C-alpha cells in the first residue's frame, strides 16, 4: 500500500479506502480521526461501505 502503519491498522485501512474511492482527505486527517475517535471512524467506514454495496460499487 505504501503507507506507514505505525499508527495502526485502522489508519491504513481508512487511508486505503479513501484513496481507492477518491474521497478527499489526508493521511494526517486519517490518523487524527482514527486515534481521537476510533469507534466513530470505524462506524463511518462501515456506513460508507454499506452505501456503496447498495449502489453496487463496492
mmCIF file of N, CA, C and O in Angstrom:
data_model
loop_
_atom_site.group_PDB
_atom_site.id
_atom_site.type_symbol
_atom_site.label_atom_id
_atom_site.label_comp_id
_atom_site.label_asym_id
_atom_site.label_seq_id
_atom_site.Cartn_x
_atom_site.Cartn_y
_atom_site.Cartn_z
ATOM 1 N N UNK A 1 0.826 -1.187 0.000
ATOM 2 C CA UNK A 1 0.000 0.000 0.000
ATOM 3 C C UNK A 1 0.869 1.248 0.000
ATOM 4 O O UNK A 1 0.431 2.295 -0.446
ATOM 5 N N UNK A 2 2.076 1.158 0.516
ATOM 6 C CA UNK A 2 2.967 2.302 0.519
ATOM 7 C C UNK A 2 2.718 3.300 1.631
ATOM 8 O O UNK A 2 3.277 4.386 1.639
ATOM 9 N N UNK A 3 1.860 2.964 2.581
ATOM 10 C CA UNK A 3 1.554 3.860 3.703
ATOM 11 C C UNK A 3 2.237 3.347 4.957
ATOM 12 O O UNK A 3 2.511 2.173 5.097
ATOM 13 N N UNK A 4 2.487 4.227 5.883
ATOM 14 C CA UNK A 4 3.063 3.861 7.169
ATOM 15 C C UNK A 4 1.967 3.290 8.060
ATOM 16 O O UNK A 4 0.907 3.891 8.209
ATOM 17 N N UNK A 5 2.206 2.150 8.646
ATOM 18 C CA UNK A 5 1.215 1.524 9.525
ATOM 19 C C UNK A 5 1.553 1.725 10.995
ATOM 20 O O UNK A 5 1.066 0.999 11.856
ATOM 21 N N UNK A 6 2.404 2.704 11.301
ATOM 22 C CA UNK A 6 2.810 2.951 12.687
ATOM 23 C C UNK A 6 1.636 3.347 13.572
ATOM 24 O O UNK A 6 1.652 3.098 14.762
ATOM 25 N N UNK A 7 0.639 3.983 13.005
ATOM 26 C CA UNK A 7 -0.496 4.457 13.802
ATOM 27 C C UNK A 7 -1.565 3.395 13.976
ATOM 28 O O UNK A 7 -2.551 3.621 14.650
ATOM 29 N N UNK A 8 -1.408 2.267 13.340
ATOM 30 C CA UNK A 8 -2.368 1.196 13.493
ATOM 31 C C UNK A 8 -3.047 0.816 12.196
ATOM 32 O O UNK A 8 -3.011 1.543 11.208
ATOM 33 N N UNK A 9 -3.659 -0.332 12.226
ATOM 34 C CA UNK A 9 -4.305 -0.856 11.027
ATOM 35 C C UNK A 9 -5.505 -0.028 10.598
ATOM 36 O O UNK A 9 -5.792 0.081 9.409
ATOM 37 N N UNK A 10 -6.214 0.575 11.548
ATOM 38 C CA UNK A 10 -7.401 1.341 11.177
ATOM 39 C C UNK A 10 -7.035 2.570 10.347
ATOM 40 O O UNK A 10 -7.777 2.952 9.447
ATOM 41 N N UNK A 11 -5.865 3.152 10.604
ATOM 42 C CA UNK A 11 -5.416 4.301 9.803
ATOM 43 C C UNK A 11 -5.108 3.839 8.386
ATOM 44 O O UNK A 11 -5.526 4.460 7.408
ATOM 45 N N UNK A 12 -4.392 2.720 8.271
ATOM 46 C CA UNK A 12 -4.045 2.190 6.954
ATOM 47 C C UNK A 12 -5.297 1.811 6.173
ATOM 48 O O UNK A 12 -5.409 2.106 4.978
ATOM 49 N N UNK A 13 -6.252 1.176 6.846
ATOM 50 C CA UNK A 13 -7.491 0.767 6.191
ATOM 51 C C UNK A 13 -8.283 1.988 5.729
ATOM 52 O O UNK A 13 -8.782 2.034 4.606
ATOM 53 N N UNK A 14 -8.370 2.994 6.581
ATOM 54 C CA UNK A 14 -9.105 4.215 6.237
ATOM 55 C C UNK A 14 -8.448 4.932 5.064
ATOM 56 O O UNK A 14 -9.119 5.375 4.144
ATOM 57 N N UNK A 15 -7.120 5.013 5.075
ATOM 58 C CA UNK A 15 -6.389 5.685 4.009
ATOM 59 C C UNK A 15 -6.539 4.940 2.688
ATOM 60 O O UNK A 15 -6.766 5.557 1.641
ATOM 61 N N UNK A 16 -6.430 3.623 2.729
ATOM 62 C CA UNK A 16 -6.602 2.822 1.518
ATOM 63 C C UNK A 16 -8.000 3.007 0.943
ATOM 64 O O UNK A 16 -8.165 3.225 -0.263
ATOM 65 N N UNK A 17 -9.004 2.941 1.780
ATOM 66 C CA UNK A 17 -10.390 3.095 1.340
ATOM 67 C C UNK A 17 -10.617 4.476 0.730
ATOM 68 O O UNK A 17 -11.196 4.609 -0.338
ATOM 69 N N UNK A 18 -10.118 5.504 1.419
ATOM 70 C CA UNK A 18 -10.282 6.872 0.941
ATOM 71 C C UNK A 18 -9.589 7.064 -0.410
ATOM 72 O O UNK A 18 -10.138 7.679 -1.325
ATOM 73 N N UNK A 19 -8.417 6.493 -0.556
ATOM 74 C CA UNK A 19 -7.673 6.607 -1.805
ATOM 75 C C UNK A 19 -8.366 5.848 -2.932
ATOM 76 O O UNK A 19 -8.492 6.357 -4.043
ATOM 77 N N UNK A 20 -8.812 4.630 -2.634
ATOM 78 C CA UNK A 20 -9.454 3.794 -3.651
ATOM 79 C C UNK A 20 -10.707 4.453 -4.226
ATOM 80 O O UNK A 20 -10.971 4.369 -5.417
ATOM 81 N N UNK A 21 -11.481 5.112 -3.380
ATOM 82 C CA UNK A 21 -12.732 5.720 -3.828
ATOM 83 C C UNK A 21 -12.623 7.232 -4.024
ATOM 84 O O UNK A 21 -13.635 7.915 -4.127
ATOM 85 N N UNK A 22 -11.398 7.722 -4.063
ATOM 86 C CA UNK A 22 -11.118 9.144 -4.331
ATOM 87 C C UNK A 22 -11.890 10.078 -3.391
ATOM 88 O O UNK A 22 -12.479 11.070 -3.835
ATOM 89 N N UNK A 23 -11.886 9.740 -2.112
ATOM 90 C CA UNK A 23 -12.517 10.570 -1.093
ATOM 91 C C UNK A 23 -11.470 11.581 -0.626
ATOM 92 O O UNK A 23 -10.356 11.188 -0.261
ATOM 93 N N UNK A 24 -11.783 12.870 -0.653
ATOM 94 C CA UNK A 24 -10.792 13.876 -0.250
ATOM 95 C C UNK A 24 -10.338 13.687 1.199
ATOM 96 O O UNK A 24 -11.122 13.278 2.051
ATOM 97 N N UNK A 25 -9.091 13.990 1.446
ATOM 98 C CA UNK A 25 -8.541 13.906 2.790
ATOM 99 C C UNK A 25 -7.040 13.713 2.744
ATOM 100 O O UNK A 25 -6.443 13.655 1.673
ATOM 101 N N UNK A 26 -6.447 13.598 3.918
ATOM 102 C CA UNK A 26 -5.003 13.405 4.016
ATOM 103 C C UNK A 26 -4.693 12.291 5.001
ATOM 104 O O UNK A 26 -5.553 11.894 5.801
ATOM 105 N N UNK A 27 -3.468 11.829 4.966
ATOM 106 C CA UNK A 27 -3.027 10.812 5.911
ATOM 107 C C UNK A 27 -3.087 11.352 7.332
ATOM 108 O O UNK A 27 -3.474 10.646 8.261
ATOM 109 N N UNK A 28 -2.751 12.623 7.494
ATOM 110 C CA UNK A 28 -2.815 13.241 8.822
ATOM 111 C C UNK A 28 -4.250 13.248 9.357
ATOM 112 O O UNK A 28 -4.494 12.910 10.515
ATOM 113 N N UNK A 29 -5.201 13.606 8.522
ATOM 114 C CA UNK A 29 -6.615 13.599 8.945
ATOM 115 C C UNK A 29 -7.068 12.180 9.289
ATOM 116 O O UNK A 29 -7.789 11.978 10.261
ATOM 117 N N UNK A 30 -6.637 11.199 8.493
ATOM 118 C CA UNK A 30 -6.996 9.809 8.773
ATOM 119 C C UNK A 30 -6.436 9.389 10.132
ATOM 120 O O UNK A 30 -7.128 8.748 10.921
ATOM 121 N N UNK A 31 -5.189 9.758 10.388
ATOM 122 C CA UNK A 31 -4.544 9.400 11.651
ATOM 123 C C UNK A 31 -5.255 10.061 12.829
ATOM 124 O O UNK A 31 -5.562 9.401 13.825
ATOM 125 N N UNK A 32 -5.531 11.344 12.721
ATOM 126 C CA UNK A 32 -6.205 12.069 13.810
ATOM 127 C C UNK A 32 -7.586 11.491 14.079
ATOM 128 O O UNK A 32 -7.979 11.311 15.238
ATOM 129 N N UNK A 33 -8.312 11.186 13.033
ATOM 130 C CA UNK A 33 -9.660 10.632 13.187
ATOM 131 C C UNK A 33 -9.613 9.263 13.847
ATOM 132 O O UNK A 33 -10.374 8.988 14.773
ATOM 133 N N UNK A 34 -8.710 8.416 13.384
ATOM 134 C CA UNK A 34 -8.626 7.060 13.923
ATOM 135 C C UNK A 34 -8.125 7.049 15.365
ATOM 136 O O UNK A 34 -8.587 6.242 16.173
ATOM 137 N N UNK A 35 -7.213 7.942 15.696
ATOM 138 C CA UNK A 35 -6.652 7.967 17.045
ATOM 139 C C UNK A 35 -7.605 8.640 18.033
ATOM 140 O O UNK A 35 -7.825 8.140 19.131
ATOM 141 N N UNK A 36 -8.186 9.763 17.635
ATOM 142 C CA UNK A 36 -9.040 10.525 18.553
ATOM 143 C C UNK A 36 -10.413 9.907 18.744
ATOM 144 O O UNK A 36 -11.006 10.034 19.815
ATOM 145 N N UNK A 37 -10.923 9.265 17.730
ATOM 146 C CA UNK A 37 -12.262 8.681 17.839
ATOM 147 C C UNK A 37 -12.362 7.417 16.981
ATOM 148 O O UNK A 37 -13.041 7.402 15.954
ATOM 149 N N UNK A 38 -11.672 6.376 17.417
ATOM 150 C CA UNK A 38 -11.638 5.126 16.662
ATOM 151 C C UNK A 38 -13.027 4.536 16.409
ATOM 152 O O UNK A 38 -13.322 4.144 15.269
ATOM 153 N N UNK A 39 -13.918 4.461 17.400
ATOM 154 C CA UNK A 39 -15.245 3.895 17.127
ATOM 155 C C UNK A 39 -16.016 4.694 16.060
ATOM 156 O O UNK A 39 -16.667 4.115 15.194
ATOM 157 N N UNK A 40 -15.925 6.018 16.130
ATOM 158 C CA UNK A 40 -16.611 6.849 15.129
ATOM 159 C C UNK A 40 -16.032 6.620 13.745
ATOM 160 O O UNK A 40 -16.755 6.552 12.753
ATOM 161 N N UNK A 41 -14.721 6.495 13.674
ATOM 162 C CA UNK A 41 -14.037 6.269 12.405
ATOM 163 C C UNK A 41 -14.497 4.956 11.770
ATOM 164 O O UNK A 41 -14.786 4.893 10.578
ATOM 165 N N UNK A 42 -14.563 3.904 12.583
ATOM 166 C CA UNK A 42 -14.986 2.601 12.059
ATOM 167 C C UNK A 42 -16.454 2.603 11.661
ATOM 168 O O UNK A 42 -16.823 2.006 10.650
ATOM 169 N N UNK A 43 -17.299 3.286 12.409
ATOM 170 C CA UNK A 43 -18.720 3.384 12.057
ATOM 171 C C UNK A 43 -18.895 4.135 10.739
ATOM 172 O O UNK A 43 -19.701 3.751 9.900
ATOM 173 N N UNK A 44 -18.130 5.207 10.559
ATOM 174 C CA UNK A 44 -18.198 5.978 9.321
ATOM 175 C C UNK A 44 -17.781 5.113 8.136
ATOM 176 O O UNK A 44 -18.441 5.116 7.091
ATOM 177 N N UNK A 45 -16.712 4.356 8.296
ATOM 178 C CA UNK A 45 -16.240 3.487 7.228
ATOM 179 C C UNK A 45 -17.280 2.418 6.897
ATOM 180 O O UNK A 45 -17.596 2.178 5.730
ATOM 181 N N UNK A 46 -17.841 1.798 7.914
ATOM 182 C CA UNK A 46 -18.852 0.750 7.704
ATOM 183 C C UNK A 46 -20.101 1.312 7.027
ATOM 184 O O UNK A 46 -20.655 0.701 6.119
ATOM 185 N N UNK A 47 -20.527 2.494 7.435
ATOM 186 C CA UNK A 47 -21.699 3.133 6.840
ATOM 187 C C UNK A 47 -21.456 3.411 5.347
ATOM 188 O O UNK A 47 -22.309 3.143 4.504
ATOM 189 N N UNK A 48 -20.262 3.906 5.021
ATOM 190 C CA UNK A 48 -19.945 4.196 3.623
ATOM 191 C C UNK A 48 -19.870 2.914 2.798
ATOM 192 O O UNK A 48 -20.337 2.882 1.660
ATOM 193 N N UNK A 49 -19.307 1.865 3.383
ATOM 194 C CA UNK A 49 -19.248 0.573 2.683
ATOM 195 C C UNK A 49 -20.655 0.068 2.387
ATOM 196 O O UNK A 49 -20.941 -0.401 1.282
ATOM 197 N N UNK A 50 -21.553 0.155 3.366
ATOM 198 C CA UNK A 50 -22.940 -0.291 3.158
ATOM 199 C C UNK A 50 -23.619 0.496 2.048
ATOM 200 O O UNK A 50 -24.335 -0.079 1.223
ATOM 201 N N UNK A 51 -23.408 1.792 2.007
ATOM 202 C CA UNK A 51 -23.995 2.633 0.954
ATOM 203 C C UNK A 51 -23.454 2.222 -0.402
ATOM 204 O O UNK A 51 -24.203 2.083 -1.380
ATOM 205 N N UNK A 52 -22.140 2.003 -0.486
ATOM 206 C CA UNK A 52 -21.533 1.620 -1.765
ATOM 207 C C UNK A 52 -21.996 0.226 -2.203
ATOM 208 O O UNK A 52 -22.145 -0.040 -3.388
ATOM 209 N N UNK A 53 -22.236 -0.683 -1.244
ATOM 210 C CA UNK A 53 -22.751 -2.009 -1.592
ATOM 211 C C UNK A 53 -24.148 -1.889 -2.189
ATOM 212 O O UNK A 53 -24.473 -2.572 -3.170
ATOM 213 N N UNK A 54 -24.990 -1.039 -1.593
ATOM 214 C CA UNK A 54 -26.348 -0.839 -2.122
ATOM 215 C C UNK A 54 -26.308 -0.266 -3.528
ATOM 216 O O UNK A 54 -27.167 -0.570 -4.357
ATOM 217 N N UNK A 55 -25.311 0.579 -3.808
ATOM 218 C CA UNK A 55 -25.171 1.186 -5.127
ATOM 219 C C UNK A 55 -24.486 0.251 -6.111
ATOM 220 O O UNK A 55 -24.445 0.528 -7.303
ATOM 221 N N UNK A 56 -23.921 -0.858 -5.612
ATOM 222 C CA UNK A 56 -23.237 -1.823 -6.455
ATOM 223 C C UNK A 56 -21.832 -1.408 -6.878
ATOM 224 O O UNK A 56 -21.345 -1.878 -7.906
ATOM 225 N N UNK A 57 -21.203 -0.551 -6.094
ATOM 226 C CA UNK A 57 -19.850 -0.109 -6.464
ATOM 227 C C UNK A 57 -18.812 -0.504 -5.425
ATOM 228 O O UNK A 57 -17.721 0.046 -5.386
ATOM 229 N N UNK A 58 -19.128 -1.473 -4.593
ATOM 230 C CA UNK A 58 -18.136 -1.951 -3.619
ATOM 231 C C UNK A 58 -17.763 -3.370 -3.943
ATOM 232 O O UNK A 58 -18.551 -4.214 -4.184
#
